[in-house]
């Protein structure tokens, strides 16, 4: 007698919209790589003090405009034998008496041992955990090594870039959140109600978009009192950047709401007794949330570039706040760039990498959220 298999055939797994979006996103290799790169940059922002090898505000008059120091792997010990030893060569400063220009030469016989999880200046990990451990740096905290060079006060550029990541990348996130709230609220009201509300909000958007960006920033930044503490200035600059970023999102939300407000599930929600606010936030916004996420991801680099431009022009964040924009301000004149090109190359490279990674990530999310994209 033939034995009949009574086990049911496994039905194919049904994937939700977010799972389908994730599967499609992973096929976009550049965007997937950019996701990890953006995550690494934000990890650097979260653990800034741990990754910074030196105190970013510590000056060193013997290291003014010191060039980048390379990492060497092998050194000779007391017996003359070569052995593995992470180290950097000490720099000897010389001043040309005729031109009064500084120059640095590596000291071949004097090395600075390097190591992992070394002790250094005190900082607060994640903003509240006191610590003196650093991921990589000189074994002796009294020794100074500038892996990306030093500025006009002898401050370490690498440490300042790492700490500047906290401000520049957080301004992008905070600015996007503010733009999200304003853009979705005003754009939703405009598309949902229409009529005079739509006309009023659209004329407001057109007025803001018609104002030249730089004069608008300058006018808003000029209203910031010079005596304000750095933290308050930081939040005001974030609001200034957000004043421009919400208009594009509001236009996109308005268009989506115009196409959704007469759909059957929206009419059913109204007949069910839901308020207009509940219909907007419980049914209409979630129906195209993936598109909003993609749009916000593309808006973050614009926020970062806006902060960088404001600080570079001297109307944004000011020292002692450290951001990528204030670091670029150090390289405003040709003489400084000729004498210390790393002041422009180091922070400029970080801005380019972060902006490109966020743009690629946003493009990948937008393609993954679009059901018609291939």
Tab-separated table of C-alpha atoms in Angstrom:
chain	number	residue	atom	x	y	z
A	1	UNK	CA	0.000	0.000	0.000
A	2	UNK	CA	1.382	3.380	-1.016
A	3	UNK	CA	2.050	5.794	1.807
A	4	UNK	CA	0.517	9.203	1.193
A	5	UNK	CA	2.432	12.283	2.401
A	6	UNK	CA	-0.046	14.340	4.381
A	7	UNK	CA	2.345	17.217	5.143
A	8	UNK	CA	0.991	20.418	3.645
A	9	UNK	CA	3.082	22.156	1.070
A	10	UNK	CA	4.788	25.176	2.556
A	11	UNK	CA	3.189	28.310	1.242
A	12	UNK	CA	5.531	31.018	-0.032
A	13	UNK	CA	6.338	33.635	2.575
A	14	UNK	CA	4.434	36.865	2.177
A	15	UNK	CA	6.670	39.897	2.609
A	16	UNK	CA	5.409	43.190	3.918
A	17	UNK	CA	6.132	46.530	2.241
A	18	UNK	CA	9.098	47.285	4.517
A	19	UNK	CA	10.630	43.847	3.848
A	20	UNK	CA	10.198	44.297	0.113
A	21	UNK	CA	11.782	47.745	0.374
A	22	UNK	CA	14.747	46.317	2.325
A	23	UNK	CA	15.251	43.488	-0.194
A	24	UNK	CA	15.231	45.953	-3.066
A	25	UNK	CA	17.543	48.333	-1.228
A	26	UNK	CA	20.165	45.641	-0.627
A	27	UNK	CA	20.485	45.113	-4.370
A	28	UNK	CA	21.657	48.719	-4.700
A	29	UNK	CA	25.285	48.030	-3.785
A	30	UNK	CA	26.481	51.628	-3.671
A	31	UNK	CA	23.561	52.631	-1.456
A	32	UNK	CA	24.069	49.589	0.772
A	33	UNK	CA	27.760	50.454	1.184
A	34	UNK	CA	26.799	54.075	1.863
A	35	UNK	CA	24.465	52.891	4.633
A	36	UNK	CA	27.423	51.313	6.452
A	37	UNK	CA	29.571	54.376	5.780
A	38	UNK	CA	26.925	56.740	7.183
A	39	UNK	CA	26.561	54.444	10.192
A	40	UNK	CA	30.338	54.606	10.701
A	41	UNK	CA	30.286	58.416	10.544
A	42	UNK	CA	27.506	58.629	13.124
A	43	UNK	CA	29.353	56.097	15.299
A	44	UNK	CA	32.347	58.444	15.118
A	45	UNK	CA	30.064	61.286	16.206
A	46	UNK	CA	28.710	59.298	19.163
A	47	UNK	CA	32.158	58.203	20.385
A	48	UNK	CA	34.066	61.354	19.453
A	49	UNK	CA	36.187	61.657	22.579
A	50	UNK	CA	37.095	57.958	22.473
A	51	UNK	CA	38.312	58.182	18.863
A	52	UNK	CA	40.054	61.560	19.187
A	53	UNK	CA	43.730	60.932	20.031
A	54	UNK	CA	44.296	64.348	21.638
A	55	UNK	CA	42.437	67.187	23.292
A	56	UNK	CA	41.000	69.167	20.350
A	57	UNK	CA	41.360	72.478	22.201
A	58	UNK	CA	44.921	71.965	23.461
A	59	UNK	CA	47.387	74.350	21.824
A	60	UNK	CA	51.049	73.634	21.136
A	61	UNK	CA	53.298	76.510	20.135
A	62	UNK	CA	56.032	74.028	19.131
A	63	UNK	CA	53.659	72.437	16.631
A	64	UNK	CA	52.160	75.408	14.747
A	65	UNK	CA	51.209	74.243	11.229
A	66	UNK	CA	52.931	70.920	11.888
A	67	UNK	CA	52.523	68.591	8.860
A	68	UNK	CA	50.796	65.203	9.069
A	69	UNK	CA	52.865	62.492	10.730
A	70	UNK	CA	52.830	59.001	9.280
A	71	UNK	CA	52.525	55.722	11.168
A	72	UNK	CA	55.530	53.375	11.035
A	73	UNK	CA	55.458	49.686	11.887
A	74	UNK	CA	59.057	48.664	12.542
A	75	UNK	CA	61.737	50.269	14.709
A	76	UNK	CA	65.218	49.348	15.899
A	77	UNK	CA	65.599	48.462	19.583
A	78	UNK	CA	68.567	49.073	21.883
A	79	UNK	CA	70.513	46.197	20.348
A	80	UNK	CA	69.981	47.450	16.805
A	81	UNK	CA	67.580	44.688	15.828
A	82	UNK	CA	64.445	45.621	13.911
A	83	UNK	CA	61.215	44.674	15.607
A	84	UNK	CA	57.512	45.422	15.193
A	85	UNK	CA	56.606	48.678	16.925
A	86	UNK	CA	53.821	51.046	16.011
A	87	UNK	CA	55.304	54.516	16.208
A	88	UNK	CA	55.545	57.970	14.686
A	89	UNK	CA	58.719	59.961	14.247
A	90	UNK	CA	59.104	63.123	16.296
A	91	UNK	CA	59.248	66.387	14.381
A	92	UNK	CA	61.953	68.995	14.814
A	93	UNK	CA	60.869	72.555	14.073
A	94	UNK	CA	63.284	74.878	12.299
A	95	UNK	CA	62.794	78.573	11.507
A	96	UNK	CA	64.393	80.177	8.468
A	97	UNK	CA	65.836	83.436	9.815
A	98	UNK	CA	65.628	85.189	6.448
A	99	UNK	CA	61.964	84.382	5.687
A	100	UNK	CA	60.821	83.484	9.242
A	101	UNK	CA	59.011	80.454	7.863
A	102	UNK	CA	58.682	77.277	9.894
A	103	UNK	CA	59.727	73.905	8.594
A	104	UNK	CA	59.615	70.490	10.196
A	105	UNK	CA	61.944	67.560	9.758
A	106	UNK	CA	61.430	64.060	11.212
A	107	UNK	CA	63.810	63.058	13.992
A	108	UNK	CA	65.076	59.664	12.855
A	109	UNK	CA	66.389	58.620	16.271
A	110	UNK	CA	63.463	59.771	18.385
A	111	UNK	CA	60.190	57.919	18.010
A	112	UNK	CA	56.787	58.234	19.675
A	113	UNK	CA	55.348	54.764	20.499
A	114	UNK	CA	51.696	54.319	19.525
A	115	UNK	CA	49.128	51.900	20.858
A	116	UNK	CA	45.471	51.008	21.175
A	117	UNK	CA	43.257	51.857	24.161
A	118	UNK	CA	45.808	54.264	25.569
A	119	UNK	CA	45.308	56.852	28.282
A	120	UNK	CA	44.882	60.501	27.366
A	121	UNK	CA	42.828	63.574	28.165
A	122	UNK	CA	39.587	63.170	30.087
A	123	UNK	CA	36.288	63.273	28.212
A	124	UNK	CA	32.722	62.008	28.592
A	125	UNK	CA	31.772	59.009	26.482
A	126	UNK	CA	28.253	59.406	25.036
A	127	UNK	CA	28.134	62.717	26.885
A	128	UNK	CA	27.890	61.377	30.444
A	129	UNK	CA	30.459	58.559	31.081
A	130	UNK	CA	33.816	59.983	32.302
A	131	UNK	CA	36.780	58.235	30.702
A	132	UNK	CA	40.436	58.737	29.810
A	133	UNK	CA	40.781	55.789	27.405
A	134	UNK	CA	41.269	56.462	23.706
A	135	UNK	CA	41.078	54.035	20.815
A	136	UNK	CA	44.477	54.909	19.324
A	137	UNK	CA	47.218	57.378	20.077
A	138	UNK	CA	50.571	57.929	21.774
A	139	UNK	CA	51.353	55.554	24.621
A	140	UNK	CA	52.731	58.493	26.616
A	141	UNK	CA	49.984	61.165	26.846
A	142	UNK	CA	52.654	63.880	27.139
A	143	UNK	CA	53.814	63.185	23.574
A	144	UNK	CA	52.002	64.860	20.683
A	145	UNK	CA	51.329	63.245	17.311
A	146	UNK	CA	49.355	64.978	14.566
A	147	UNK	CA	48.189	62.319	12.134
A	148	UNK	CA	46.451	64.920	9.917
A	149	UNK	CA	48.619	67.882	10.851
A	150	UNK	CA	48.045	70.864	13.138
A	151	UNK	CA	46.485	74.313	12.730
A	152	UNK	CA	47.781	77.829	13.421
A	153	UNK	CA	47.612	77.233	17.189
A	154	UNK	CA	49.164	73.774	17.090
A	155	UNK	CA	45.828	71.988	17.697
A	156	UNK	CA	45.406	68.483	16.326
A	157	UNK	CA	43.318	68.481	13.134
A	158	UNK	CA	42.243	64.824	13.390
A	159	UNK	CA	40.832	65.315	16.878
A	160	UNK	CA	39.032	68.472	15.811
A	161	UNK	CA	37.508	66.743	12.770
A	162	UNK	CA	36.275	63.862	14.943
A	163	UNK	CA	34.701	66.249	17.452
A	164	UNK	CA	33.363	68.447	14.655
A	165	UNK	CA	31.467	65.438	13.316
A	166	UNK	CA	29.217	65.590	16.374
A	167	UNK	CA	28.026	69.114	15.567
A	168	UNK	CA	27.850	68.932	11.757
A	169	UNK	CA	26.092	65.557	11.564
A	170	UNK	CA	23.706	66.319	14.443
A	171	UNK	CA	22.691	69.620	12.830
A	172	UNK	CA	21.692	67.603	9.774
A	173	UNK	CA	19.506	65.269	11.848
A	174	UNK	CA	17.926	67.941	14.058
A	175	UNK	CA	17.329	70.184	11.068
A	176	UNK	CA	15.660	67.355	9.160
A	177	UNK	CA	13.393	66.541	12.130
A	178	UNK	CA	12.294	70.193	12.356
A	179	UNK	CA	11.761	70.273	8.579
A	180	UNK	CA	9.779	67.035	8.812
A	181	UNK	CA	7.385	68.450	11.408
A	182	UNK	CA	6.873	71.750	9.591
A	183	UNK	CA	6.792	70.277	6.075
A	184	UNK	CA	4.391	67.417	6.813
A	185	UNK	CA	2.094	69.600	8.923
A	186	UNK	CA	1.806	72.537	6.519
A	187	UNK	CA	1.975	70.391	3.389
A	188	UNK	CA	-0.663	68.057	4.809
A	189	UNK	CA	-3.002	70.912	5.686
A	190	UNK	CA	-2.499	72.419	2.245
A	191	UNK	CA	-3.280	69.224	0.356
A	192	UNK	CA	-5.997	67.913	2.654
A	193	UNK	CA	-8.173	71.016	2.941
A	194	UNK	CA	-7.325	72.903	-0.240
A	195	UNK	CA	-9.127	76.199	-0.829
A	196	UNK	CA	-7.845	79.341	0.854
A	197	UNK	CA	-5.628	77.324	3.219
A	198	UNK	CA	-3.851	75.772	0.243
A	199	UNK	CA	-3.472	79.160	-1.422
A	200	UNK	CA	-2.079	80.805	1.720
A	201	UNK	CA	0.462	78.050	2.432
A	202	UNK	CA	1.599	77.829	-1.194
A	203	UNK	CA	2.106	81.601	-1.418
A	204	UNK	CA	4.159	81.418	1.806
A	205	UNK	CA	6.323	78.649	0.322
A	206	UNK	CA	6.814	80.598	-2.904
A	207	UNK	CA	7.783	83.721	-0.940
A	208	UNK	CA	10.399	81.834	1.104
A	209	UNK	CA	11.818	80.060	-1.960
A	210	UNK	CA	12.052	83.350	-3.867
A	211	UNK	CA	14.356	84.935	-1.281
A	212	UNK	CA	18.079	84.431	-2.080
A	213	UNK	CA	19.453	81.882	0.374
A	214	UNK	CA	22.668	83.600	1.472
A	215	UNK	CA	21.068	87.025	2.234
A	216	UNK	CA	18.282	85.269	4.129
A	217	UNK	CA	20.806	83.319	6.214
A	218	UNK	CA	22.840	86.464	6.820
A	219	UNK	CA	19.777	88.369	7.973
A	220	UNK	CA	18.654	85.627	10.342
A	221	UNK	CA	22.180	85.015	11.665
A	222	UNK	CA	22.710	88.739	12.280
A	223	UNK	CA	19.860	88.611	14.784
A	224	UNK	CA	21.818	86.195	17.013
A	225	UNK	CA	23.343	88.152	19.942
A	226	UNK	CA	27.115	87.797	20.188
A	227	UNK	CA	26.948	87.103	23.920
A	228	UNK	CA	24.836	83.968	23.630
A	229	UNK	CA	26.352	80.714	24.929
A	230	UNK	CA	27.535	78.217	22.272
A	231	UNK	CA	24.739	75.699	22.920
A	232	UNK	CA	21.988	78.268	22.363
A	233	UNK	CA	23.717	79.518	19.216
A	234	UNK	CA	23.888	75.929	17.962
A	235	UNK	CA	20.131	75.450	18.283
A	236	UNK	CA	19.358	78.815	16.670
A	237	UNK	CA	21.612	78.023	13.697
A	238	UNK	CA	19.824	74.682	13.389
A	239	UNK	CA	16.488	76.489	13.247
A	240	UNK	CA	17.862	78.904	10.647
A	241	UNK	CA	18.943	76.007	8.444
A	242	UNK	CA	15.543	74.352	8.923
A	243	UNK	CA	13.690	77.496	7.812
A	244	UNK	CA	14.621	76.681	4.214
A	245	UNK	CA	14.569	72.884	4.191
A	246	UNK	CA	10.858	72.342	4.868
A	247	UNK	CA	9.492	73.976	1.709
A	248	UNK	CA	10.433	71.193	-0.704
A	249	UNK	CA	9.031	68.486	1.568
A	250	UNK	CA	5.794	70.464	2.052
A	251	UNK	CA	5.314	70.605	-1.729
A	252	UNK	CA	5.795	66.837	-2.039
A	253	UNK	CA	3.423	66.091	0.856
A	254	UNK	CA	0.800	68.406	-0.638
A	255	UNK	CA	0.909	66.545	-3.953
A	256	UNK	CA	0.524	63.182	-2.220
A	257	UNK	CA	-2.382	64.416	-0.110
A	258	UNK	CA	-4.178	65.781	-3.158
A	259	UNK	CA	-4.029	62.328	-4.752
A	260	UNK	CA	-4.985	60.461	-1.552
A	261	UNK	CA	-7.784	62.538	-0.056
A	262	UNK	CA	-10.452	61.036	-2.356
A	263	UNK	CA	-9.282	57.425	-2.019
A	264	UNK	CA	-11.765	54.891	-0.646
A	265	UNK	CA	-9.837	54.133	2.567
A	266	UNK	CA	-9.638	57.866	3.414
A	267	UNK	CA	-13.382	58.319	2.841
A	268	UNK	CA	-14.045	55.232	4.992
A	269	UNK	CA	-11.878	56.683	7.780
A	270	UNK	CA	-13.865	59.914	7.736
A	271	UNK	CA	-17.167	58.020	7.816
A	272	UNK	CA	-15.827	56.032	10.757
A	273	UNK	CA	-15.764	59.230	12.809
A	274	UNK	CA	-12.020	59.973	12.841
A	275	UNK	CA	-10.966	63.586	13.117
A	276	UNK	CA	-9.068	65.251	10.301
A	277	UNK	CA	-5.848	65.152	12.340
A	278	UNK	CA	-6.245	61.401	12.928
A	279	UNK	CA	-6.947	60.776	9.246
A	280	UNK	CA	-3.783	62.673	8.294
A	281	UNK	CA	-1.380	61.071	10.767
A	282	UNK	CA	-2.888	57.558	11.019
A	283	UNK	CA	-3.760	56.878	7.397
A	284	UNK	CA	-2.370	59.386	4.922
A	285	UNK	CA	1.159	59.940	6.238
A	286	UNK	CA	1.910	56.206	6.823
A	287	UNK	CA	0.734	55.392	3.285
A	288	UNK	CA	3.799	57.134	1.814
A	289	UNK	CA	6.166	57.050	4.804
A	290	UNK	CA	8.844	55.281	2.750
A	291	UNK	CA	8.894	58.220	0.325
A	292	UNK	CA	9.222	60.658	3.237
A	293	UNK	CA	12.179	58.688	4.640
A	294	UNK	CA	13.931	58.797	1.273
A	295	UNK	CA	13.289	62.545	0.936
A	296	UNK	CA	14.607	63.234	4.429
A	297	UNK	CA	17.750	61.211	3.753
A	298	UNK	CA	18.429	63.384	0.722
A	299	UNK	CA	17.763	66.505	2.820
A	300	UNK	CA	20.411	65.711	5.464
A	301	UNK	CA	23.423	66.539	3.213
A	302	UNK	CA	21.778	69.839	2.256
A	303	UNK	CA	21.519	70.691	5.950
A	304	UNK	CA	25.179	69.801	6.493
A	305	UNK	CA	26.278	71.926	3.538
A	306	UNK	CA	24.126	74.811	4.792
A	307	UNK	CA	25.772	74.723	8.228
A	308	UNK	CA	29.205	74.459	6.613
A	309	UNK	CA	28.507	77.443	4.363
A	310	UNK	CA	27.173	79.556	7.226
A	311	UNK	CA	30.150	78.802	9.464
A	312	UNK	CA	32.637	79.289	6.620
A	313	UNK	CA	31.159	82.719	5.878
A	314	UNK	CA	31.365	83.638	9.552
A	315	UNK	CA	27.605	83.950	10.093
A	316	UNK	CA	26.978	80.500	11.546
A	317	UNK	CA	28.684	78.661	14.374
A	318	UNK	CA	31.710	80.361	15.842
A	319	UNK	CA	34.658	79.119	17.929
A	320	UNK	CA	34.913	77.575	20.477
A	321	UNK	CA	32.243	75.371	18.831
A	322	UNK	CA	33.974	72.839	16.589
A	323	UNK	CA	32.271	71.906	13.321
A	324	UNK	CA	33.430	71.120	9.817
A	325	UNK	CA	32.461	74.637	8.785
A	326	UNK	CA	34.527	76.332	11.486
A	327	UNK	CA	37.466	74.088	10.559
A	328	UNK	CA	37.216	75.143	6.917
A	329	UNK	CA	37.229	78.759	8.043
A	330	UNK	CA	40.844	78.224	9.127
A	331	UNK	CA	41.769	77.825	5.424
A	332	UNK	CA	40.207	81.040	4.105
A	333	UNK	CA	43.342	82.678	2.744
A	334	UNK	CA	45.762	81.520	0.063
A	335	UNK	CA	48.828	81.847	2.288
A	336	UNK	CA	47.414	79.416	4.818
A	337	UNK	CA	46.487	76.909	2.107
A	338	UNK	CA	49.993	77.086	0.613
A	339	UNK	CA	51.656	76.727	4.002
A	340	UNK	CA	49.258	74.124	5.440
A	341	UNK	CA	47.075	72.530	2.710
A	342	UNK	CA	45.820	69.881	5.156
A	343	UNK	CA	43.642	72.546	6.803
A	344	UNK	CA	41.518	72.497	3.633
A	345	UNK	CA	41.980	68.892	2.501
A	346	UNK	CA	41.154	67.117	5.791
A	347	UNK	CA	37.794	68.712	6.717
A	348	UNK	CA	36.884	69.166	3.053
A	349	UNK	CA	37.338	65.446	2.419
A	350	UNK	CA	35.093	64.572	5.358
A	351	UNK	CA	32.348	66.848	4.018
A	352	UNK	CA	32.604	65.328	0.532
A	353	UNK	CA	32.532	61.752	1.892
A	354	UNK	CA	29.563	62.412	4.190
A	355	UNK	CA	27.528	64.276	1.559
A	356	UNK	CA	28.177	61.680	-1.162
A	357	UNK	CA	27.341	58.792	1.194
A	358	UNK	CA	24.085	60.423	2.289
A	359	UNK	CA	23.134	61.212	-1.320
A	360	UNK	CA	23.806	57.636	-2.463
A	361	UNK	CA	21.853	56.352	0.538
A	362	UNK	CA	18.937	58.636	-0.278
A	363	UNK	CA	18.960	57.581	-3.938
A	364	UNK	CA	18.893	53.930	-2.922
A	365	UNK	CA	16.024	54.468	-0.489
A	366	UNK	CA	14.071	56.447	-3.069
A	367	UNK	CA	14.475	53.701	-5.680
A	368	UNK	CA	13.561	51.026	-3.123
A	369	UNK	CA	10.463	52.937	-2.056
A	370	UNK	CA	9.279	53.411	-5.651
A	371	UNK	CA	7.342	50.313	-6.769
A	372	UNK	CA	7.822	51.273	-10.418
A	373	UNK	CA	11.615	51.568	-10.220
A	374	UNK	CA	13.742	48.739	-11.588
